[in-house]
Amino acid sequence: MKKIIAIILLLLITTVGVTAYLNRGYIKDKQAMVENSSILIKDEGGEVGVIDLGLIKDLEPIEFEVNLKSSGKDPEEHTYKGVTLKKLLAFKDQSLESKKQVVIRSIDGYTIALSAEEVSEEDNVYVVYERDGEPLGKKEEGGSGPYQIILRKDPFSQRWAKFVVEVELQ
Ligand SMILES: Nc1nc2c(c(=O)[nH]1)N[C@H]1C(S)=C(S)[C@@H](COP(=O)(O)O)O[C@H]1N2
Ligand SMILES: [Mo]
């Protein structure tokens, strides 16, 4: 009996250790994406490309006004600048045609799933990098960037993702 308990404990400790080790690498990679101000693009788990600020600025970003509803506050109108995720994916030769959804992951673990149809809409899902003419700022700086996903059709901003580091087509 003691032996069984010892084995179970050893297995648990190993599992926790291995998970912690794997997560360490994961978080380090994610942090690197933040430092380089880039977003990793994946297709069914495989890395297929990287989006950076140079590319976003090359794709004729636009400014638009939306309401931001922060928790515990009244909605505020802000101007955001960015390009559609649709345009960025098209530029990176990523087709949404046979895809069901696009999963957006952030440095703090926040994850949202967008349907392929939503992302395919002409004027809805934006990757933004400026708010009211200023860079969004990183999480440590109290910002919401370097990149944020904004759904212009979500009036309560619940599904907006701050600190975005990864976009995966599924
Ligand atoms: N990465 C990330 N994005 C996020 C969240 C979060 O915790 N992490 N919270 C969501 C929620 S619940 C809201 S209401 C909006 C606005 O967040 P704010 O209250 O911090 O402005 O961001 C959304 N996007
Ligand atoms: Mo919220």
Coordinates of N, CA, C and O and ligand atoms in Angstrom, one line a residue:
M1 N 0.8 -1.2 0.0 CA 0.0 0.0 0.0 C 0.9 1.3 0.0 O 0.7 2.2 -0.8
K2 N 1.9 1.3 0.9 CA 2.8 2.4 0.9 C 3.5 2.6 -0.4 O 3.7 3.8 -0.9
K3 N 3.8 1.5 -1.0 CA 4.5 1.5 -2.3 C 3.7 2.2 -3.4 O 4.1 3.0 -4.1
I4 N 2.4 1.8 -3.4 CA 1.4 2.3 -4.4 C 1.3 3.9 -4.2 O 1.4 4.6 -5.2
I5 N 1.1 4.3 -2.9 CA 1.0 5.7 -2.7 C 2.3 6.4 -3.1 O 2.2 7.5 -3.8
A6 N 3.4 5.8 -2.8 CA 4.7 6.4 -3.2 C 4.8 6.6 -4.8 O 5.2 7.6 -5.3
I7 N 4.3 5.6 -5.5 CA 4.4 5.6 -7.0 C 3.4 6.7 -7.5 O 3.8 7.5 -8.4
I8 N 2.2 6.7 -6.9 CA 1.2 7.8 -7.3 C 1.8 9.2 -7.1 O 1.7 10.0 -7.9
L9 N 2.4 9.4 -5.9 CA 3.0 10.7 -5.6 C 4.1 11.0 -6.6 O 4.1 12.2 -7.1
L10 N 4.9 10.1 -6.9 CA 6.0 10.3 -7.8 C 5.5 10.7 -9.2 O 6.0 11.6 -9.8
L11 N 4.4 10.0 -9.6 CA 3.8 10.3 -10.9 C 3.2 11.7 -10.9 O 3.4 12.5 -11.9
L12 N 2.6 12.1 -9.8 CA 2.0 13.4 -9.7 C 3.1 14.5 -9.8 O 2.9 15.5 -10.6
I13 N 4.1 14.3 -9.0 CA 5.2 15.3 -9.0 C 5.8 15.4 -10.4 O 6.1 16.5 -10.9
T14 N 6.0 14.2 -11.1 CA 6.6 14.3 -12.4 C 5.7 15.1 -13.4 O 6.2 15.9 -14.1
T15 N 4.4 14.8 -13.3 CA 3.4 15.5 -14.2 C 3.5 17.0 -14.0 O 3.6 17.7 -14.9
V16 N 3.4 17.4 -12.7 CA 3.5 18.8 -12.4 C 4.8 19.4 -12.9 O 4.8 20.5 -13.6
G17 N 5.9 18.7 -12.7 CA 7.2 19.2 -13.2 C 7.2 19.4 -14.7 O 7.7 20.4 -15.2
V18 N 6.8 18.3 -15.4 CA 6.9 18.4 -16.8 C 6.0 19.5 -17.4 O 6.4 20.2 -18.3
T19 N 4.8 19.6 -16.8 CA 3.8 20.7 -17.3 C 4.4 22.0 -17.1 O 4.4 22.9 -18.0
A20 N 5.0 22.2 -15.9 CA 5.6 23.5 -15.6 C 6.8 23.8 -16.6 O 6.9 24.9 -17.1
Y21 N 7.5 22.8 -16.9 CA 8.7 22.9 -17.8 C 8.2 23.3 -19.2 O 8.7 24.3 -19.8
L22 N 7.1 22.6 -19.7 CA 6.6 22.9 -21.0 C 6.0 24.3 -21.1 O 6.2 25.0 -22.0
N23 N 5.3 24.7 -20.0 CA 4.7 26.0 -20.0 C 5.7 27.1 -20.0 O 5.5 28.2 -20.5
R24 N 6.8 26.8 -19.3 CA 7.9 27.8 -19.3 C 8.3 28.2 -20.7 O 8.4 29.4 -21.0
G25 N 8.6 27.2 -21.5 CA 8.9 27.4 -22.9 C 7.9 28.2 -23.6 O 8.1 29.1 -24.4
Y26 N 6.6 27.8 -23.4 CA 5.5 28.4 -24.1 C 5.4 29.9 -23.8 O 5.3 30.7 -24.6
I27 N 5.5 30.2 -22.5 CA 5.3 31.6 -22.0 C 6.5 32.4 -22.5 O 6.4 33.5 -23.0
K28 N 7.7 31.8 -22.6 CA 8.9 32.5 -23.1 C 8.7 32.9 -24.5 O 9.0 34.0 -25.0
D29 N 8.2 31.9 -25.3 CA 7.9 32.1 -26.8 C 6.9 33.3 -26.9 O 7.1 34.1 -27.8
K30 N 5.9 33.2 -26.1 CA 4.8 34.2 -26.2 C 5.4 35.6 -25.9 O 5.1 36.6 -26.5
Q31 N 6.2 35.7 -24.9 CA 6.8 36.9 -24.5 C 7.7 37.5 -25.6 O 7.7 38.7 -25.8
A32 N 8.3 36.6 -26.3 CA 9.2 37.0 -27.4 C 8.3 37.7 -28.5 O 8.7 38.7 -29.1
M33 N 7.1 37.2 -28.7 CA 6.2 37.7 -29.7 C 5.8 39.2 -29.3 O 5.7 40.1 -30.1
V34 N 5.6 39.4 -28.0 CA 5.3 40.7 -27.5 C 6.5 41.6 -27.7 O 6.3 42.7 -28.2
E35 N 7.7 41.2 -27.3 CA 8.9 42.0 -27.4 C 9.1 42.5 -28.9 O 9.5 43.6 -29.1
N36 N 8.9 41.5 -29.8 CA 9.1 41.9 -31.2 C 7.8 42.5 -31.9 O 7.8 42.7 -33.1
S37 N 6.8 42.8 -31.1 CA 5.5 43.3 -31.6 C 5.1 42.4 -32.8 O 4.9 43.0 -33.9
S38 N 4.9 41.1 -32.6 CA 4.4 40.3 -33.8 C 3.4 39.4 -33.3 O 3.2 39.1 -32.1
I39 N 2.6 38.9 -34.3 CA 1.6 37.9 -34.1 C 1.9 36.7 -34.9 O 2.2 36.8 -36.1
L40 N 1.9 35.5 -34.2 CA 2.2 34.2 -34.9 C 0.9 33.7 -35.6 O -0.2 33.8 -35.0
I41 N 1.0 33.3 -36.9 CA -0.2 32.7 -37.5 C 0.0 31.2 -37.6 O 1.1 30.7 -38.0
K42 N -1.0 30.5 -37.2 CA -0.9 29.0 -37.2 C -2.1 28.5 -38.1 O -3.2 29.1 -38.1
D43 N -1.8 27.3 -38.7 CA -2.9 26.6 -39.4 C -2.9 25.2 -38.8 O -2.0 24.4 -38.9
E44 N -4.0 24.9 -38.1 CA -4.2 23.5 -37.4 C -2.9 23.2 -36.6 O -2.5 22.0 -36.7
G45 N -2.4 24.1 -35.8 CA -1.3 23.8 -34.9 C 0.1 24.1 -35.5 O 1.0 24.3 -34.8
G46 N 0.2 24.1 -36.8 CA 1.5 24.4 -37.5 C 1.7 25.9 -37.7 O 0.8 26.6 -38.1
E47 N 3.0 26.3 -37.5 CA 3.3 27.8 -37.7 C 3.4 28.0 -39.2 O 4.1 27.4 -39.9
V48 N 2.6 29.0 -39.7 CA 2.7 29.3 -41.1 C 3.1 30.7 -41.5 O 3.3 31.1 -42.6
G49 N 3.2 31.6 -40.4 CA 3.7 33.0 -40.7 C 3.6 33.9 -39.5 O 3.2 33.5 -38.5
V50 N 4.2 35.1 -39.8 CA 4.2 36.1 -38.7 C 3.7 37.4 -39.2 O 4.0 37.8 -40.4
I51 N 2.9 38.1 -38.4 CA 2.4 39.5 -38.8 C 3.2 40.4 -37.9 O 3.4 40.2 -36.7
D52 N 3.8 41.5 -38.6 CA 4.4 42.5 -37.7 C 3.9 43.9 -38.1 O 3.1 44.0 -39.0
L53 N 4.4 44.9 -37.4 CA 3.8 46.3 -37.6 C 4.1 46.8 -39.0 O 3.2 47.5 -39.5
G54 N 5.2 46.4 -39.5 CA 5.6 46.9 -40.9 C 4.5 46.4 -41.9 O 4.0 47.2 -42.7
L55 N 4.1 45.2 -41.8 CA 3.1 44.6 -42.7 C 1.8 45.3 -42.5 O 1.1 45.7 -43.5
I56 N 1.4 45.5 -41.2 CA 0.1 46.1 -40.9 C 0.1 47.5 -41.5 O -0.9 47.9 -42.2
K57 N 1.1 48.3 -41.4 CA 1.2 49.6 -41.9 C 1.2 49.7 -43.4 O 0.7 50.6 -44.0
D58 N 1.7 48.6 -44.0 CA 1.8 48.5 -45.5 C 0.4 48.3 -46.1 O 0.2 48.5 -47.3
L59 N -0.5 47.7 -45.3 CA -1.8 47.3 -45.8 C -2.9 48.4 -45.6 O -4.1 48.1 -45.4
E60 N -2.5 49.6 -45.7 CA -3.4 50.8 -45.6 C -4.4 50.7 -44.5 O -5.6 50.6 -44.6
P61 N -3.8 50.9 -43.2 CA -4.7 50.8 -42.1 C -5.7 52.0 -42.1 O -5.4 53.1 -42.7
I62 N -6.9 51.8 -41.5 CA -7.9 52.9 -41.4 C -8.2 53.2 -39.9 O -7.9 52.4 -39.1
E63 N -8.8 54.4 -39.7 CA -9.2 54.7 -38.4 C -10.7 54.7 -38.3 O -11.4 55.0 -39.3
F64 N -11.2 54.2 -37.2 CA -12.7 54.1 -37.0 C -13.0 54.4 -35.5 O -12.2 54.2 -34.6
E65 N -14.3 54.8 -35.3 CA -14.7 55.0 -33.9 C -15.6 53.9 -33.4 O -16.5 53.4 -34.1
V66 N -15.3 53.5 -32.2 CA -16.2 52.5 -31.5 C -16.3 52.8 -30.1 O -15.5 53.5 -29.5
N67 N -17.3 52.1 -29.5 CA -17.4 52.3 -28.0 C -16.7 51.2 -27.3 O -16.8 50.0 -27.6
L68 N -15.9 51.6 -26.3 CA -15.2 50.6 -25.4 C -16.0 50.6 -24.1 O -16.2 51.6 -23.4
K69 N -16.5 49.4 -23.7 CA -17.1 49.2 -22.5 C -16.2 48.4 -21.5 O -16.1 47.2 -21.6
S70 N -15.5 49.2 -20.7 CA -14.6 48.5 -19.7 C -15.5 48.1 -18.5 O -16.5 48.8 -18.2
S71 N -15.1 47.1 -17.8 CA -15.9 46.6 -16.6 C -16.0 47.7 -15.6 O -15.0 48.4 -15.2
G72 N -17.2 47.9 -15.1 CA -17.5 48.9 -14.1 C -17.5 50.4 -14.5 O -17.5 51.3 -13.7
K73 N -17.4 50.6 -15.9 CA -17.4 51.9 -16.4 C -18.5 52.1 -17.5 O -18.9 51.2 -18.0
D74 N -18.8 53.4 -17.7 CA -19.7 53.7 -18.8 C -19.0 53.5 -20.1 O -17.7 53.7 -20.2
P75 N -19.7 53.2 -21.2 CA -19.0 53.1 -22.5 C -18.3 54.5 -22.9 O -18.8 55.5 -22.6
E76 N -17.1 54.3 -23.5 CA -16.4 55.5 -23.9 C -16.1 55.4 -25.4 O -15.8 54.3 -25.9
E77 N -16.2 56.5 -26.2 CA -15.9 56.4 -27.6 C -14.4 56.6 -27.8 O -13.9 57.6 -27.3
H78 N -13.8 55.7 -28.6 CA -12.4 55.9 -28.9 C -12.2 55.7 -30.4 O -13.0 55.0 -31.1
T79 N -11.1 56.2 -30.9 CA -10.7 56.0 -32.3 C -9.6 55.0 -32.3 O -8.6 55.1 -31.6
Y80 N -9.8 53.9 -33.1 CA -8.7 52.9 -33.2 C -8.2 52.8 -34.6 O -9.0 53.2 -35.6
K81 N -7.0 52.4 -34.8 CA -6.4 52.3 -36.1 C -5.9 50.9 -36.4 O -5.2 50.3 -35.5
G82 N -6.2 50.3 -37.5 CA -5.7 49.0 -37.8 C -6.2 48.5 -39.2 O -6.8 49.3 -39.9
V83 N -6.0 47.2 -39.5 CA -6.5 46.6 -40.7 C -7.3 45.4 -40.4 O -7.2 44.8 -39.3
T84 N -8.1 44.9 -41.3 CA -8.9 43.7 -41.0 C -8.0 42.5 -41.0 O -7.0 42.4 -41.7
L85 N -8.4 41.6 -40.1 CA -7.7 40.3 -40.0 C -7.8 39.5 -41.3 O -6.8 38.9 -41.8
K86 N -8.9 39.7 -42.0 CA -9.2 39.1 -43.3 C -8.1 39.5 -44.3 O -7.5 38.6 -45.0
K87 N -7.8 40.8 -44.3 CA -6.7 41.3 -45.2 C -5.4 40.8 -44.9 O -4.6 40.4 -45.8
L88 N -5.0 40.7 -43.6 CA -3.7 40.2 -43.2 C -3.6 38.7 -43.5 O -2.5 38.3 -44.0
L89 N -4.6 37.9 -43.3 CA -4.5 36.5 -43.6 C -4.4 36.3 -45.1 O -3.6 35.5 -45.6
A90 N -5.2 37.1 -45.9 CA -5.1 37.0 -47.4 C -3.7 37.3 -47.8 O -3.1 36.6 -48.7
F91 N -3.1 38.4 -47.3 CA -1.7 38.7 -47.7 C -0.7 37.6 -47.4 O 0.3 37.4 -48.0
K92 N -1.0 36.9 -46.3 CA -0.1 35.7 -45.9 C -0.6 34.4 -46.6 O -0.2 33.3 -46.1
D93 N -1.4 34.5 -47.6 CA -1.9 33.4 -48.4 C -2.6 32.3 -47.5 O -2.6 31.1 -47.8
Q94 N -3.3 32.8 -46.5 CA -4.1 31.9 -45.7 C -5.6 32.0 -46.1 O -6.2 33.1 -45.9
S95 N -6.1 31.0 -46.6 CA -7.5 31.0 -47.1 C -8.4 30.5 -45.9 O -8.1 29.6 -45.2
L96 N -9.6 31.2 -45.8 CA -10.5 30.8 -44.8 C -11.6 29.8 -45.3 O -12.5 29.4 -44.6
E97 N -11.5 29.6 -46.6 CA -12.5 28.8 -47.3 C -12.9 27.5 -46.6 O -14.1 27.2 -46.4
S98 N -11.9 26.7 -46.3 CA -12.3 25.4 -45.7 C -12.2 25.4 -44.2 O -12.1 24.3 -43.6
K99 N -12.2 26.6 -43.6 CA -12.0 26.7 -42.1 C -13.3 26.9 -41.4 O -14.2 27.5 -42.0
K100 N -13.3 26.4 -40.2 CA -14.5 26.6 -39.3 C -14.4 27.8 -38.5 O -15.3 28.6 -38.3
Q101 N -13.2 27.9 -37.8 CA -13.0 29.1 -36.9 C -11.6 29.6 -36.9 O -10.7 28.9 -37.4
V102 N -11.5 30.7 -36.3 CA -10.2 31.3 -36.1 C -10.0 31.6 -34.5 O -10.9 32.3 -34.0
V103 N -9.0 31.0 -33.9 CA -8.9 31.1 -32.5 C -7.8 32.2 -32.2 O -6.7 32.2 -32.8
I104 N -8.1 33.1 -31.4 CA -7.2 34.2 -31.1 C -6.7 34.0 -29.6 O -7.5 33.9 -28.7
R105 N -5.4 34.0 -29.5 CA -4.8 33.8 -28.1 C -4.0 35.0 -27.7 O -3.3 35.6 -28.5
S106 N -4.1 35.3 -26.4 CA -3.4 36.5 -25.9 C -2.4 36.1 -24.8 O -2.4 34.9 -24.3
I107 N -1.5 37.0 -24.5 CA -0.4 36.7 -23.6 C -0.8 36.3 -22.2 O -0.2 35.6 -21.5
D108 N -2.0 36.8 -21.8 CA -2.5 36.5 -20.5 C -3.4 35.2 -20.4 O -4.0 34.9 -19.4
G109 N -3.4 34.5 -21.6 CA -4.1 33.2 -21.6 C -5.6 33.4 -22.1 O -6.3 32.5 -22.4
Y110 N -6.0 34.7 -22.3 CA -7.4 34.9 -22.8 C -7.5 34.4 -24.2 O -6.5 34.6 -25.0
T111 N -8.5 33.7 -24.5 CA -8.7 33.1 -25.8 C -10.1 33.3 -26.3 O -11.1 33.1 -25.5
I112 N -10.3 33.7 -27.5 CA -11.6 33.8 -28.1 C -11.6 33.1 -29.4 O -10.6 32.9 -30.1
A113 N -12.8 32.6 -29.8 CA -13.0 31.9 -31.1 C -13.9 32.7 -31.9 O -15.0 33.1 -31.5
L114 N -13.4 33.0 -33.1 CA -14.3 33.7 -34.1 C -14.7 32.7 -35.2 O -13.8 31.9 -35.5
S115 N -15.9 32.8 -35.7 CA -16.2 31.9 -36.8 C -15.5 32.4 -38.1 O -15.2 33.6 -38.2
A116 N -15.3 31.4 -39.0 CA -14.6 31.8 -40.3 C -15.5 32.8 -41.0 O -14.9 33.7 -41.6
E117 N -16.8 32.7 -40.9 CA -17.7 33.7 -41.6 C -17.5 35.1 -41.0 O -17.4 36.0 -41.8
E118 N -17.4 35.2 -39.7 CA -17.2 36.5 -39.1 C -15.9 37.2 -39.6 O -15.9 38.3 -40.0
V119 N -14.8 36.4 -39.6 CA -13.5 36.9 -40.0 C -13.6 37.3 -41.5 O -12.9 38.2 -42.0
S120 N -14.4 36.6 -42.3 CA -14.5 36.8 -43.7 C -15.3 38.1 -44.0 O -15.3 38.6 -45.2
E121 N -16.0 38.6 -43.1 CA -16.8 39.8 -43.3 C -15.9 41.0 -43.7 O -14.8 41.1 -43.2
E122 N -16.4 41.9 -44.5 CA -15.6 42.9 -45.1 C -15.1 43.9 -44.1 O -14.0 44.5 -44.2
D123 N -15.9 44.2 -43.0 CA -15.6 45.4 -42.2 C -15.9 45.1 -40.7 O -16.5 45.9 -40.0
N124 N -15.5 43.9 -40.2 CA -15.8 43.6 -38.8 C -14.6 43.3 -37.9 O -14.4 44.1 -37.0
V125 N -13.8 42.3 -38.3 CA -12.7 41.9 -37.3 C -11.4 42.7 -37.7 O -10.9 42.4 -38.8
Y126 N -11.0 43.6 -36.8 CA -9.8 44.4 -37.1 C -8.7 44.0 -36.1 O -8.9 43.7 -34.9
V127 N -7.4 44.0 -36.6 CA -6.3 44.0 -35.8 C -5.8 45.5 -35.6 O -5.4 46.1 -36.6
V128 N -5.9 46.0 -34.4 CA -5.5 47.4 -34.3 C -4.3 47.6 -33.4 O -3.9 46.7 -32.7
Y129 N -3.6 48.7 -33.6 CA -2.3 49.0 -32.9 C -2.3 50.4 -32.3 O -1.3 50.7 -31.7
E130 N -3.3 51.2 -32.6 CA -3.3 52.6 -32.1 C -4.7 52.9 -31.6 O -5.7 52.5 -32.2
R131 N -4.7 53.7 -30.5 CA -6.0 54.2 -29.9 C -5.8 55.7 -29.7 O -4.9 56.1 -29.1
D132 N -6.7 56.5 -30.3 CA -6.7 57.9 -30.2 C -5.3 58.5 -30.6 O -4.8 59.3 -29.9
G133 N -4.7 57.8 -31.6 CA -3.4 58.3 -32.1 C -2.2 57.9 -31.4 O -1.1 58.2 -31.8
E134 N -2.4 57.1 -30.3 CA -1.2 56.6 -29.6 C -1.1 55.1 -29.7 O -2.1 54.4 -29.8
P135 N 0.1 54.5 -29.7 CA 0.3 53.1 -29.6 C -0.5 52.5 -28.4 O -0.6 53.2 -27.4
L136 N -1.0 51.3 -28.6 CA -1.8 50.7 -27.5 C -1.0 50.5 -26.2 O -1.6 50.5 -25.2
G137 N 0.3 50.2 -26.3 CA 1.1 49.9 -25.1 C 0.9 48.5 -24.7 O 0.0 47.8 -25.0
K138 N 2.0 48.0 -24.1 CA 2.0 46.6 -23.6 C 1.2 46.4 -22.3 O 0.9 47.4 -21.6
K139 N 1.0 45.2 -21.9 CA 0.3 44.8 -20.7 C 1.0 45.5 -19.5 O 0.3 46.1 -18.7
E140 N 2.4 45.3 -19.4 CA 3.1 45.9 -18.3 C 3.0 47.4 -18.2 O 3.1 47.9 -17.1
E141 N 2.7 48.0 -19.3 CA 2.6 49.5 -19.3 C 1.2 50.0 -19.0 O 0.8 51.1 -19.2
G142 N 0.3 49.0 -18.7 CA -1.1 49.3 -18.5 C -1.9 49.5 -19.8 O -3.0 50.0 -19.8
G143 N -1.3 49.1 -20.9 CA -2.0 49.2 -22.2 C -2.8 48.0 -22.6 O -3.1 47.2 -21.7
S144 N -3.2 47.9 -23.9 CA -4.0 46.8 -24.3 C -3.4 46.1 -25.5 O -4.0 45.3 -26.2
G145 N -2.1 46.4 -25.8 CA -1.4 45.9 -27.0 C -0.2 45.0 -26.7 O -0.2 44.3 -25.7
P146 N 0.7 44.9 -27.7 CA 0.8 45.8 -28.8 C -0.4 45.7 -29.8 O -0.6 46.7 -30.6
Y147 N -1.0 44.6 -29.9 CA -2.2 44.5 -30.8 C -3.4 44.0 -30.0 O -3.4 43.3 -29.0
Q148 N -4.5 44.5 -30.6 CA -5.8 44.2 -30.0 C -6.7 43.8 -31.2 O -6.7 44.4 -32.2
I149 N -7.6 42.8 -30.9 CA -8.6 42.4 -31.9 C -9.9 43.1 -31.6 O -10.3 43.0 -30.4
I150 N -10.4 43.9 -32.5 CA -11.7 44.6 -32.3 C -12.7 44.1 -33.2 O -12.5 44.0 -34.4
L151 N -13.9 43.7 -32.7 CA -15.0 43.4 -33.5 C -15.9 44.6 -33.6 O -16.6 44.9 -32.6
R152 N -16.0 45.2 -34.7 CA -16.8 46.4 -34.8 C -18.3 46.1 -34.6 O -19.0 47.0 -34.2
K153 N -18.7 44.9 -34.8 CA -20.1 44.5 -34.6 C -20.4 44.1 -33.2 O -21.5 43.7 -32.9
D154 N -19.4 44.1 -32.3 CA -19.7 43.7 -30.9 C -19.8 45.0 -30.1 O -18.7 45.6 -29.7
P155 N -21.0 45.5 -29.8 CA -21.1 46.8 -29.2 C -20.7 46.9 -27.8 O -20.6 48.0 -27.2
F156 N -20.5 45.8 -27.1 CA -20.1 45.8 -25.7 C -18.7 45.5 -25.5 O -18.2 45.4 -24.3
S157 N -17.9 45.2 -26.5 CA -16.5 45.0 -26.5 C -16.1 43.8 -25.7 O -14.9 43.6 -25.4
Q158 N -17.0 42.9 -25.3 CA -16.7 41.7 -24.5 C -15.7 40.8 -25.2 O -14.8 40.2 -24.6
R159 N -15.9 40.7 -26.5 CA -15.2 39.7 -27.3 C -13.9 40.3 -27.9 O -13.2 39.6 -28.7
W160 N -13.6 41.5 -27.6 CA -12.4 42.1 -28.0 C -11.2 41.4 -27.3 O -11.3 41.2 -26.1
A161 N -10.1 41.1 -28.0 CA -9.0 40.5 -27.3 C -7.8 41.5 -27.2 O -7.4 42.0 -28.2
K162 N -7.4 41.7 -26.0 CA -6.2 42.6 -25.8 C -4.9 41.7 -25.9 O -5.0 40.5 -25.8
F163 N -3.8 42.3 -26.0 CA -2.5 41.6 -25.9 C -2.4 40.3 -26.8 O -1.9 39.3 -26.4
V164 N -2.9 40.4 -28.1 CA -2.9 39.2 -29.0 C -1.6 38.8 -29.4 O -0.8 39.7 -29.9
V165 N -1.3 37.5 -29.3 CA 0.0 37.0 -29.8 C -0.1 35.9 -30.8 O 0.9 35.6 -31.5
E166 N -1.3 35.3 -31.0 CA -1.4 34.2 -31.9 C -2.8 34.1 -32.5 O -3.8 34.4 -31.8
V167 N -2.8 33.8 -33.8 CA -4.1 33.6 -34.5 C -4.0 32.2 -35.2 O -3.1 31.9 -35.9
E168 N -4.9 31.3 -34.8 CA -4.9 30.0 -35.4 C -6.1 29.6 -36.2 O -7.2 29.7 -35.7
L169 N -5.9 29.3 -37.5 CA -7.0 28.8 -38.3 C -7.3 27.3 -38.0 O -6.4 26.5 -37.9
Q170 N -8.6 27.0 -37.9 CA -8.9 25.6 -37.6 C -10.1 25.2 -38.5 O -10.9 26.0 -38.9
Ligands
LIG1 N1 -6.4 39.5 -23.4 C1 -7.6 39.9 -22.8 N2 -8.5 40.4 -23.5 C2 -9.7 40.8 -22.9 C3 -10.0 40.5 -21.6 C4 -8.9 39.9 -20.8 O1 -9.0 39.7 -19.6 N3 -7.7 39.6 -21.4 N4 -11.2 40.9 -21.0 C5 -12.3 41.1 -21.9 C6 -13.5 41.8 -21.3 S1 -14.3 40.9 -20.1 C7 -13.8 43.1 -21.6 S2 -15.2 43.8 -20.9 C8 -13.0 43.9 -22.6 C9 -12.6 45.2 -22.0 O2 -11.7 45.1 -21.0 P1 -11.3 46.2 -19.9 O3 -12.4 46.2 -18.9 O4 -10.0 45.7 -19.4 O5 -11.2 47.5 -20.7 O6 -11.8 43.2 -22.9 C10 -12.0 41.8 -23.2 N5 -10.7 41.3 -23.7
MO2 MO -15.9 42.3 -19.3

